Coordinates of C-alpha atoms and ligand atoms in Angstrom, one line a residue:
X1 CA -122.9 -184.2 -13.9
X2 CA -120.5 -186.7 -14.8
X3 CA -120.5 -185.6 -18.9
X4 CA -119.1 -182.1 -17.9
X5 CA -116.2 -183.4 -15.8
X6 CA -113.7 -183.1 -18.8
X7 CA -113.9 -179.9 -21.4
X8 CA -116.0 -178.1 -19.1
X9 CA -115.5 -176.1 -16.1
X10 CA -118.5 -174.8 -14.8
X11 CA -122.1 -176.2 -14.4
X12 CA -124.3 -175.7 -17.5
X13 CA -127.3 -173.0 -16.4
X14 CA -130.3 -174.0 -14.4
X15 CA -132.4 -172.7 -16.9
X16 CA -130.3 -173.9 -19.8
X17 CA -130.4 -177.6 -18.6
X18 CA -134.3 -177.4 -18.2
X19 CA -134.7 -176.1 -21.6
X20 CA -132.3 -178.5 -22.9
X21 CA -132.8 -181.7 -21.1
X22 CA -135.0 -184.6 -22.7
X23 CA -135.2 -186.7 -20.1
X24 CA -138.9 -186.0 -19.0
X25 CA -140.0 -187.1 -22.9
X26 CA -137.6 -189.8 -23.4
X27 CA -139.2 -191.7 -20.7
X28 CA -140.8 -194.0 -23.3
X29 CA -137.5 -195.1 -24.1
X30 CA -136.1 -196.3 -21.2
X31 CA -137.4 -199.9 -21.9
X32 CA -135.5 -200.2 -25.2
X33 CA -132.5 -198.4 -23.9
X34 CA -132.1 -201.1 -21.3
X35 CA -132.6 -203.9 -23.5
X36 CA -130.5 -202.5 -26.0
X37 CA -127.5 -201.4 -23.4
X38 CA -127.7 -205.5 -22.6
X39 CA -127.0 -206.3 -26.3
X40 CA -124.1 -203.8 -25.7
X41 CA -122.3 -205.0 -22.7
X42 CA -122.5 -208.3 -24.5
X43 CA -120.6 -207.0 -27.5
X44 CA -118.5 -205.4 -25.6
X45 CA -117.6 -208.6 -23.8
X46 CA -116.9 -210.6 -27.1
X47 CA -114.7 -207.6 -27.9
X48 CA -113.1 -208.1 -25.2
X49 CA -113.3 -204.7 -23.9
X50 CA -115.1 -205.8 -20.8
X51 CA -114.8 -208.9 -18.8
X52 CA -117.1 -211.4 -18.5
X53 CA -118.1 -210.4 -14.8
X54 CA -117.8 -206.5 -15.7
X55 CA -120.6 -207.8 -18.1
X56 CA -122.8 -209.8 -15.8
X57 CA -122.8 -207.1 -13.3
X58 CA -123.7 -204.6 -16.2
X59 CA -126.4 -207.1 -17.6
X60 CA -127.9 -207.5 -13.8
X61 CA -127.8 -203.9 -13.1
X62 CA -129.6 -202.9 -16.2
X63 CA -132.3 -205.6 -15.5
X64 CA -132.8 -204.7 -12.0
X65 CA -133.3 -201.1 -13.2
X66 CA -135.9 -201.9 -15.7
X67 CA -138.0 -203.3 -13.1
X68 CA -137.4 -200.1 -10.7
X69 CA -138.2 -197.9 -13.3
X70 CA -141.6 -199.8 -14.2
X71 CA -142.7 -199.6 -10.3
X72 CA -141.8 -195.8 -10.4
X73 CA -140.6 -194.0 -13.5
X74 CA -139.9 -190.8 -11.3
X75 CA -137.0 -192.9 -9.9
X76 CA -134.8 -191.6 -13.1
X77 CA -135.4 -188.4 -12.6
X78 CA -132.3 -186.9 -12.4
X79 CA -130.3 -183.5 -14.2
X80 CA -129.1 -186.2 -16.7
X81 CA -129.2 -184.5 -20.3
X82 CA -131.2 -187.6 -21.1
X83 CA -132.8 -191.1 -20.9
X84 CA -129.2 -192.7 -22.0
X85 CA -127.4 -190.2 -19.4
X86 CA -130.0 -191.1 -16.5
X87 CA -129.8 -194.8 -17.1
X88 CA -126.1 -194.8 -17.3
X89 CA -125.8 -192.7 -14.0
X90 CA -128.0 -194.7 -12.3
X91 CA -125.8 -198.0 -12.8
X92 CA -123.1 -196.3 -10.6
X93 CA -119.6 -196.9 -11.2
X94 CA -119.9 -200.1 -13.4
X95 CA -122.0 -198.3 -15.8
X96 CA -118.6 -196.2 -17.1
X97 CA -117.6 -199.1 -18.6
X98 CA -121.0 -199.2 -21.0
X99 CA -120.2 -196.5 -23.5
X100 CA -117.0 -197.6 -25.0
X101 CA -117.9 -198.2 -29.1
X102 CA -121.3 -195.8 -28.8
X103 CA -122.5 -192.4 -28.9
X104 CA -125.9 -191.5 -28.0
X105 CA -126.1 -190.8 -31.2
X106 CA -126.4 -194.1 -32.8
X107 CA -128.0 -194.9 -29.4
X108 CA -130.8 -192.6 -29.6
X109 CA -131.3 -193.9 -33.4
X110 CA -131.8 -198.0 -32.5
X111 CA -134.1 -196.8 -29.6
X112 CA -136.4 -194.7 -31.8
X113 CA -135.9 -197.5 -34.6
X114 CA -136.9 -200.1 -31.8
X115 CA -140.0 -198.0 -30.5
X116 CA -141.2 -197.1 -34.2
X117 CA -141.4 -200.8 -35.2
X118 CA -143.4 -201.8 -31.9
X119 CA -145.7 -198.8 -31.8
X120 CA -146.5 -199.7 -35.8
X121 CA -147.2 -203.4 -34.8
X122 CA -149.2 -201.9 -32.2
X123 CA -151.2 -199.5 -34.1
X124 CA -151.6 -202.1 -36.6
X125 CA -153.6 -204.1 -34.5
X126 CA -156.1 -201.2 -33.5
X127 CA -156.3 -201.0 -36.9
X128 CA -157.8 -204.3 -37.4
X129 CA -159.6 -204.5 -34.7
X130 CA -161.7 -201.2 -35.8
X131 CA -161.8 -203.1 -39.2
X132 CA -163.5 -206.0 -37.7
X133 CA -166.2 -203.5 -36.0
X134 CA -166.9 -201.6 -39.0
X135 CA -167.2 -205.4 -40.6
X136 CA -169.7 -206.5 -37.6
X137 CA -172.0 -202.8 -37.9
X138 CA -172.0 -203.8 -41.5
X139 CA -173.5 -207.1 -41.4
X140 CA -175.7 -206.9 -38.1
X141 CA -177.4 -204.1 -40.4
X142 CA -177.8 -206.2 -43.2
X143 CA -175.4 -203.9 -45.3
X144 CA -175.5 -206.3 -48.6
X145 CA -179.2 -205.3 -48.9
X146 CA -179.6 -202.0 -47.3
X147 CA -179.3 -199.4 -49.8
X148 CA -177.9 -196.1 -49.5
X149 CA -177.1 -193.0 -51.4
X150 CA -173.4 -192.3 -52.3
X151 CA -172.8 -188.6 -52.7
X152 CA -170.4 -186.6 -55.0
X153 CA -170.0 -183.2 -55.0
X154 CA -172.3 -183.4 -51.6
X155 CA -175.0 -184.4 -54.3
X156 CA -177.2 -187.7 -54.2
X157 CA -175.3 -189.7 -56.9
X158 CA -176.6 -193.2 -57.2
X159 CA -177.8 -195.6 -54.7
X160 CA -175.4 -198.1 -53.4
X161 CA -175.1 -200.8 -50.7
X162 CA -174.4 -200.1 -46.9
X163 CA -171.8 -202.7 -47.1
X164 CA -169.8 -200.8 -50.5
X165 CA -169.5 -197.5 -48.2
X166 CA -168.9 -199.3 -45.3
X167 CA -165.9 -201.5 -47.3
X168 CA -165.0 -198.3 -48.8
X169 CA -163.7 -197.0 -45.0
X170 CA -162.4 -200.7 -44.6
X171 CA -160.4 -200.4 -47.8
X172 CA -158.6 -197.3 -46.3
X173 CA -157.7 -198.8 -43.2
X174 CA -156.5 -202.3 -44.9
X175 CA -154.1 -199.8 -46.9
X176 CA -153.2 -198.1 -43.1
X177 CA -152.0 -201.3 -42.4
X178 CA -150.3 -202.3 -45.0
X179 CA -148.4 -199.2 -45.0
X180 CA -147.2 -199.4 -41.5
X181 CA -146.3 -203.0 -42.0
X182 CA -144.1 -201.8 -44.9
X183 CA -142.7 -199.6 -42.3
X184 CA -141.8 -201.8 -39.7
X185 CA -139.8 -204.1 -42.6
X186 CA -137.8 -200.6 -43.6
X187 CA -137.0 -199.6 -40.1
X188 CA -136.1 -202.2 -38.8
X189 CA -132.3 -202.2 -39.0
X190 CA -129.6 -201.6 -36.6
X191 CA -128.0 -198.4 -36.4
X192 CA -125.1 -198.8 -33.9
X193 CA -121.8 -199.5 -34.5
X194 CA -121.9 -195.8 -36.2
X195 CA -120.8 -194.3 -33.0
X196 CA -121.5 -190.4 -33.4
X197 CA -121.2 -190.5 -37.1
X198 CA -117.6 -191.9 -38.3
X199 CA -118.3 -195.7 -36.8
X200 CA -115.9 -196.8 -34.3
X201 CA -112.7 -198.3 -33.7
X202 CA -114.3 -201.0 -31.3
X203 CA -115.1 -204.6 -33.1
X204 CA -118.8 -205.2 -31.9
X205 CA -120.4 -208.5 -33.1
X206 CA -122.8 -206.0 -34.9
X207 CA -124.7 -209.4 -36.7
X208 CA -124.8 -210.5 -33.1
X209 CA -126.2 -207.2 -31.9
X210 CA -128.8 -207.5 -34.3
X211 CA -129.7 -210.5 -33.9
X212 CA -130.5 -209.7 -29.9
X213 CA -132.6 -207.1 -30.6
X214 CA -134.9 -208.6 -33.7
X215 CA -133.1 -206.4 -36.5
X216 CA -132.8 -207.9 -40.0
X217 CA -130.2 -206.4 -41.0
X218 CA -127.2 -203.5 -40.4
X219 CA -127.0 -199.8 -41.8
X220 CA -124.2 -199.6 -43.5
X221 CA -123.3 -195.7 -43.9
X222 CA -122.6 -194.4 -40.2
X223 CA -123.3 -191.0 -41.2
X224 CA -126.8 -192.0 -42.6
X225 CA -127.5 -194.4 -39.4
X226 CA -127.1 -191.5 -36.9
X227 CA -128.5 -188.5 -39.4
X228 CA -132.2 -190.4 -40.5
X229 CA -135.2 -189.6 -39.0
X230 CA -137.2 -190.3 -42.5
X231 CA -138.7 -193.9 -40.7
X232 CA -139.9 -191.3 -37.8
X233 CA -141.4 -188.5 -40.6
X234 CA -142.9 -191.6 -42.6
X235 CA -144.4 -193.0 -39.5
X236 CA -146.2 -189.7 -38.8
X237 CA -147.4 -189.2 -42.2
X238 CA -149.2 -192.4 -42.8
X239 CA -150.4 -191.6 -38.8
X240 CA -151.6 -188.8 -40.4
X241 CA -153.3 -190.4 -43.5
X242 CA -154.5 -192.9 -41.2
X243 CA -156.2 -190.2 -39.3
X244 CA -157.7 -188.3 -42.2
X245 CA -159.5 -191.5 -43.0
X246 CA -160.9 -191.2 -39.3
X247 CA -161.8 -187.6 -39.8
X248 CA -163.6 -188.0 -42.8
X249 CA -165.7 -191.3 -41.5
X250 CA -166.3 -189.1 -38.3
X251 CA -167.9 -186.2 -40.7
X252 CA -169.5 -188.3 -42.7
X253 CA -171.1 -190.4 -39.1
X254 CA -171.5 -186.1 -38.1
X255 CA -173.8 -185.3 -41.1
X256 CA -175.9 -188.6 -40.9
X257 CA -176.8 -188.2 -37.9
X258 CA -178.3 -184.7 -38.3
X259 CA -181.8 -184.7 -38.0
X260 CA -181.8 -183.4 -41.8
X261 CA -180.7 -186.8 -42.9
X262 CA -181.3 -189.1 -40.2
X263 CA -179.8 -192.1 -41.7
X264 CA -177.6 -193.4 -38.4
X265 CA -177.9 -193.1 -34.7
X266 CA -175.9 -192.9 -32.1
X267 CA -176.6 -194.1 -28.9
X268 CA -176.5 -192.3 -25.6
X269 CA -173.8 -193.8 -24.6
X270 CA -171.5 -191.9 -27.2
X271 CA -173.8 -188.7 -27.9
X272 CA -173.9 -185.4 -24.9
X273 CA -175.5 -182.8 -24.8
X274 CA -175.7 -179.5 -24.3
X275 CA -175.3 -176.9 -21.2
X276 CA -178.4 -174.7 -22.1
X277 CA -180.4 -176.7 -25.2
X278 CA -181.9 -179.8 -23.6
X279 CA -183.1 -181.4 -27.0
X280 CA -179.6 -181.7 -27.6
X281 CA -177.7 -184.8 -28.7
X282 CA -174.4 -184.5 -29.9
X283 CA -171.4 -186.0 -31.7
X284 CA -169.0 -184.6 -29.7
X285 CA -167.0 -187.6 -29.8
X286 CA -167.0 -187.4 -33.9
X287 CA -165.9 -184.3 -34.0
X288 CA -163.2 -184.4 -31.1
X289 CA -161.8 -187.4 -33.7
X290 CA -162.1 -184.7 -36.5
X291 CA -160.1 -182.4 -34.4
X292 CA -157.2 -185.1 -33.6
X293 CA -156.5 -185.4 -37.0
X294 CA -155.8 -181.9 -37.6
X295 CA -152.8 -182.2 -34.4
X296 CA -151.7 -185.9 -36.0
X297 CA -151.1 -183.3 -39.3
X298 CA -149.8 -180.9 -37.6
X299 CA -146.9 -183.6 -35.9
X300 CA -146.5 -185.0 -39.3
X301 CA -145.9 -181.2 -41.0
X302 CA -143.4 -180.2 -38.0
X303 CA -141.2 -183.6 -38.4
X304 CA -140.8 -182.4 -41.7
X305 CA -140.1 -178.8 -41.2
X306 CA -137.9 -180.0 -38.3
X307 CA -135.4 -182.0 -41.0
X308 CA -135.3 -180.2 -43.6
X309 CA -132.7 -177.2 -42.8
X310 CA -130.7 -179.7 -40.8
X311 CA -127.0 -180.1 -42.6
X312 CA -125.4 -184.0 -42.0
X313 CA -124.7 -185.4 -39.5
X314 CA -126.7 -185.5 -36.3
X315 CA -128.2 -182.2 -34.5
X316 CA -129.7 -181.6 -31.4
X317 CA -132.9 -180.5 -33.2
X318 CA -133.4 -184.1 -33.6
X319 CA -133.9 -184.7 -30.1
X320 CA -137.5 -183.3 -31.0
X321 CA -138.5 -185.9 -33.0
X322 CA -140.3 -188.0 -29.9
X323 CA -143.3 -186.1 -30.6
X324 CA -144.0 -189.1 -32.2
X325 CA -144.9 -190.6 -28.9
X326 CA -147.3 -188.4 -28.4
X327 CA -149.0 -189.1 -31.7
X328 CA -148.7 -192.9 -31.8
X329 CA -150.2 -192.5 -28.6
X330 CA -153.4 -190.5 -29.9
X331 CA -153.6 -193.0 -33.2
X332 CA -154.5 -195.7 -31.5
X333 CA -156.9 -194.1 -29.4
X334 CA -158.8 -192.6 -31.8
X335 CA -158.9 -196.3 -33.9
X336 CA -160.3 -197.4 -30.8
X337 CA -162.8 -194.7 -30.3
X338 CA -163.9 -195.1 -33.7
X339 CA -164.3 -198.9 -33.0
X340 CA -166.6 -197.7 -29.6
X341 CA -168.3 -195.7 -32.0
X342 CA -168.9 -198.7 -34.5
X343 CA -170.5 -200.8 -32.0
X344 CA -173.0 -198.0 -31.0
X345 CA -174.4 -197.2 -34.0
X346 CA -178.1 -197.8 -35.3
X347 CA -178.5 -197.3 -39.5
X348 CA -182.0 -196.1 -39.9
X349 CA -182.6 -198.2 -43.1
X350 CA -185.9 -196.8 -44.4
X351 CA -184.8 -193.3 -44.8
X352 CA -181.1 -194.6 -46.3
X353 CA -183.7 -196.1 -48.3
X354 CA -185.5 -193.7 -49.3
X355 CA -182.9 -191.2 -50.6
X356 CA -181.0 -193.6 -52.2
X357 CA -184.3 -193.9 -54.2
X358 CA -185.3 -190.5 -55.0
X359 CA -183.6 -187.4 -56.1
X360 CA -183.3 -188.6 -59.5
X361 CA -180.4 -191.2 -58.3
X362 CA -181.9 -193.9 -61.4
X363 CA -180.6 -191.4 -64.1
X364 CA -177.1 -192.3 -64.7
X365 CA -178.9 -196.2 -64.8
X366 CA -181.2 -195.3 -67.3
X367 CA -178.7 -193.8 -69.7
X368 CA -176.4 -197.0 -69.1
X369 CA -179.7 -198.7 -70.4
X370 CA -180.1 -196.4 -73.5
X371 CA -176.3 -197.6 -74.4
X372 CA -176.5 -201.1 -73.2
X373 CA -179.9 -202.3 -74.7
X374 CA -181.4 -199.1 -77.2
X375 CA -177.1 -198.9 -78.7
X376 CA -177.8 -195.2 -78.5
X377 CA -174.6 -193.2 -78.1
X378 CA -173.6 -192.7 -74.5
X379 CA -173.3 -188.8 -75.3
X380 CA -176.8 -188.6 -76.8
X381 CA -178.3 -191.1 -74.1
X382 CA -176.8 -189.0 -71.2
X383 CA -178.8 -185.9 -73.2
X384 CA -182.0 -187.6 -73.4
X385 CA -181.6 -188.8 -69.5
X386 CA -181.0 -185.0 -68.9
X387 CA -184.5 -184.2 -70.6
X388 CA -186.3 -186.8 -68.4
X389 CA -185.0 -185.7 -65.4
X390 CA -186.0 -182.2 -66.4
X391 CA -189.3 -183.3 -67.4
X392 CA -189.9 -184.8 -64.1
X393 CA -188.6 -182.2 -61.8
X394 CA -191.0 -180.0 -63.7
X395 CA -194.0 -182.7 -63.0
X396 CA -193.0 -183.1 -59.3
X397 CA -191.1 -186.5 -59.9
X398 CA -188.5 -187.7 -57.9
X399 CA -187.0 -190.5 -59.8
X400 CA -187.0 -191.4 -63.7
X401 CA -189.1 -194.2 -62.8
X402 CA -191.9 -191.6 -61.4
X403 CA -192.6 -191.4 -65.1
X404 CA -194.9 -193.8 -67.0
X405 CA -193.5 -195.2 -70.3
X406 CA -195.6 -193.2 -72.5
X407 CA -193.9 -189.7 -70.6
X408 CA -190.4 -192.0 -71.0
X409 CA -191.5 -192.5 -74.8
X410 CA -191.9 -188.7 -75.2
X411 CA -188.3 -188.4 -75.3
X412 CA -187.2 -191.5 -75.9
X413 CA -189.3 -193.5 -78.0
X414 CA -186.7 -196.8 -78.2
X415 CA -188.1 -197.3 -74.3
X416 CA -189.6 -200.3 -73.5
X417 CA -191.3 -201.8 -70.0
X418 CA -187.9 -203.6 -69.4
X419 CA -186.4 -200.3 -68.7
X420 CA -188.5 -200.5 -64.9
X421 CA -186.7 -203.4 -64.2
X422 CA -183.1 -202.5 -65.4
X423 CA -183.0 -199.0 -63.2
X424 CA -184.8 -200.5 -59.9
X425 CA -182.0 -199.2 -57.7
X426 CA -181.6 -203.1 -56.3
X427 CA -180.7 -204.7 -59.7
X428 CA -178.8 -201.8 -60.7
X429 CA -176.6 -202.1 -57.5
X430 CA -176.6 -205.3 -57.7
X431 CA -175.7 -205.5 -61.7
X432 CA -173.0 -203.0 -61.0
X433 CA -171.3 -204.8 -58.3
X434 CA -171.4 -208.1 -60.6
X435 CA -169.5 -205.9 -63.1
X436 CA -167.0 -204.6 -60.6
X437 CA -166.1 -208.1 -59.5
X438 CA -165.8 -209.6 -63.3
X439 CA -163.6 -206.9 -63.4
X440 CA -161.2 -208.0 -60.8
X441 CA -161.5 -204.8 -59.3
X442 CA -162.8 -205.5 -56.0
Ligands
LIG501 N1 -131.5 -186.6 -26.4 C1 -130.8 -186.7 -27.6 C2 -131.8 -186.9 -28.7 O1 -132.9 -187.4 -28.5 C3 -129.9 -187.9 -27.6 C4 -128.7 -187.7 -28.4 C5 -127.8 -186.6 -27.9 N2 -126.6 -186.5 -28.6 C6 -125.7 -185.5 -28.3 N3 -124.6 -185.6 -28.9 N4 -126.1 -184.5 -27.6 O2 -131.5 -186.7 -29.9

C-alpha cells in the first residue's frame, strides 16, 4: 500500500487493517470526495503546482470514476485505509500529484461538512412532506370541528379540537426544520486549506474552492477546521429530537387505537397481526418507530461520548463519526413511515367526541365562568368547581353540565342559565382558541 512505502517497513496486520480500515462505511462519501478532489486539482493548477494537462487528466479521471463507482461501488474495494486512499489509488499514477496542500484530515472534514448539509436539506424535505400529511388527515377529518380530549397527567383535561393536537405534532416538526436549516447555514463552510492541522504552505484559491463546492464562507483556525465534529453531534441531536417527536405521536397513535379508547384506526394495510391470536391487529409499525428513536438517541449520546476525551487536534476516533449515515438514513425513513401512517388513518369522531365531553372535562370552563362573569376569585371559583364536580361524581354525573341549575345553585348561587352555554365544550374550544390568537400566540 502505497502510504507505507516511506516510514514503514513492513505490512500493517491483516487483522489490524480490517479493524482499522473505513473504507466499507465511507462509501457514502465517495461522491463528495470526487467532487471535491476536482475543486482541488483546480487549485492546485492556479497554484501552479500542477499543469494544466496534469489537471485535466486528474479532473477526467476523477469523473470517469464517479460514474464507475455508481454502476458498482464494490469496484473501490480495495486494502486502502480509506475512501480518500481508495479513490486516490484508483487514479493510478496521476493521482500522486492530488494530495499536495491536503491531508485527509481537512479532507475528511469538507466531505462530512458536504454530506451533513445535503442529508439536512434532504431530511428537511421528509419533514414537510409528513407535515403536509398530518395537515391532509387533519382536514379530510374535519379536525376544526371534531372535538377531542387533551390529556395531562394521562388524565382527561379539557376538550379540544382535532386540528390543535394535530398542529400541536406539526408545530414540532416545523421547529425540526427550522433547526436543521439553521444547521445547514452553520456547516456549511470550507475546511481545507488546514492541511492536517497547521494549514499549508501551498496558495490554494481557497475563495475559489469554496465557491466550487457551494460553501459560504472559509474556517479560519486550521486546528479547529480539522478537530470539529460539533455540526456532526448537532446534527444527531436534533435527529434525535426529531425522532422523539415521532416516538411520542407513534405512542400517542399506539394508545388510540386500543380498543379501550378507540378514537383512530388504522387500516390493514399498516396494522399485523399475530402468530397465535387471530383477533389481533397491531401497531407494529408504531411501535417499531418508537423503537428507532431510542437507536437515533443512542447515535446522538455516542457522538458525544465519542468527543469529549478527545485532546486537539484530529484523532482517529473521529473516523467513527459516520454513524451519522446510518441515522440520517433511518430519519428519513421513519418521517416517511409516519407520513404512510397519516394517510391510513380513520379518527372515530363520536367516541373522540364523547370523551372530550365527559369525565368532568367542562370544570376548568366553568370556574373560568365564575371569574369571568360571577368576578369570584379564581382561587375560590376553582373551590366551588371542585364541589360540583364532587357532587356529581357522587350523583353519577359525568360533566358539570349533568347538573341542573338548581344542583349548580346549591353551591354556587351567582349561577345563571348562561353558564350552559359558556361551558358547551364547542364554544369553550372555540372561545379559547379566539383568545389564543388575540394573543398572538398561535
Ligand atoms: N478515515 C479517516 C476518518 O474518517 C480519515 C482521516 C484519516 N486521517 C489520518 N490521519 N489517519 O477520520
Amino acid at each position: 500500500m502505497v502510504l507505507r512505502e516511506g516510514r514503514l517497513t513492513k505490512e500493517l496486520n491483516v487483522e489490524i487493517r480490517r479493524f482499522t480500515s473505513s473504507l466499507e462505511k465511507d462509501m457514502f462519501l465517495a461522491p463528495y470526495d470526487i467532487r471535491q478532489s476536482i475543486a482541488h486539482a483546480h487549485a492546485l493548477e492556479k497554484a501552479g503546482i500542477i499543469s494544466t494537462s496534469e489537471s485535466k487528466k486528474l479532473v477526467s479521471g476523477l469523473k470517469k470514476l464517479k460514474i464507475k463507482i455508481e454502476k458498482n461501488p464494490a469496484f473501490l474495494s480495495s486494502d486502502a485505509d480509506d475512501i480518500h486512499m481508495a479513490i486516490e489509488e484508483k487514479l493510478g499514477k496521476i493521482g500522486e500529484k492530488l494530495h499536495a496542500g491536503r491531508s485527509r484530515n481537512d479532507q475528511v472534514a469538507c466531505d462530512m461538512r458536504m454530506y451533513v448539509r445535503d442529508a439536512a436539506l434532504s431530511l428537511e424535505a421528509e419533514i414537510e412532506k409528513l407535515q403536509r400529511a398530518i395537515k391532509v388527515a387533519d382536514i379530510s377529518a374535519g379536525g376544526e370541528k371534531a372535538l377531542i380530549p387533551v390529556y395531562t397527567h394521562m388524565q382527561r383535561a379539557q376538550a379540544v379540537t382535532l386540528s390543535t393536537h394535530l398542529g400541536a405534532y406539526r408545530s414540532w416538526l416545523q421547529r425540526d426544520r427550522q433547526r436543521l436549516g439553521q444547521l445547514r447555514k452553520r456547516v456549511n463552510m470550507l475546511p481545507l486549506g488546514s492541511g492536517a492541522s497547521a494549514g499549508t504552505g501551498i496558495k490554494l484559491d481557497l475563495e475559489m474552492i469554496a465557491s466550487e463546492l457551494g460553501f459560504e464562507g472559509i474556517i479560519e483556525n486550521p486546528i479547529d477546521a480539522v478537530s470539529s465534529r460539533d455540526y456532526i453531534q448537532e446534527f444527531a441531536s436534533i435527529i434525535s429530537v426529531f425522532s422523539v417527536h415521532l416516538s411520542r405521536m407513534a405512542e400517542d397513535l399506539i394508545i388510540f387505537s386500543t380498543s379501550e379508547f378507540n378514537f383512530v384506526s388504522l387500516s390493514e394495510e399498516i396494522s399485523e397481526t399475530s402468530s397465535i391470536m387471530p383477533q389481533k391487529k397491531n401497531p407494529d409499525c408504531m411501535e417499531l418507530v418508537r423503537s428507532a428513536s431510542s437507536r437515533l438517541c443512542g447515535i446522538s449520546s455516542g457522538l458525544m461520548t465519542l468527543m469529549k476525551g478527545l485532546p486537539l487536534s484530529y484523532n482517529r476516533d473521529m473516523q467513527d463519526d459516520k454513524q451519522i449515515y446510518s441515522a440520517a438514513g433511518l430519519a428519513c425513513s421513519l418521517a416517511r413511515v409516519m407520513a404512510i401512517v397519516m394517510k391510513n388513518i380513520t379518527f372515530n369522531k363520536e367516541n373522540m367526541e364523547k370523551a372530550a365531553r365527559e369525565g368532568f372535562t367542562d370544570a376548568a370552563d366553568f370556574a373560568e365562568y365564575l371569574t369571568l362573569k360571577k368576578g369570584i376569585d379564581f382561587r375560590q371559583a376553582h373551590r366551588l368547581t371542585g364541589l360540583l364536580v364532587l357532587d356529581g361524581i357522587a350523583k353519577g354525573y359525568r360533566a358539570i353540565a349533568h347538573l341542573s341549575l338548581d344542583e349548580i345553585k346549591e353551591t354556587v348561587p351567582e349561577a345563571e342559565e348562561s353558564l350552559y352555554d359558556f361551558i358547551r365544550p364547542e364554544n369553550a374550544v372555540q372561545r379559547r382558541l379566539g383568545v389564543k390568537k388575540e394573543e398572538g400566540n398561535e
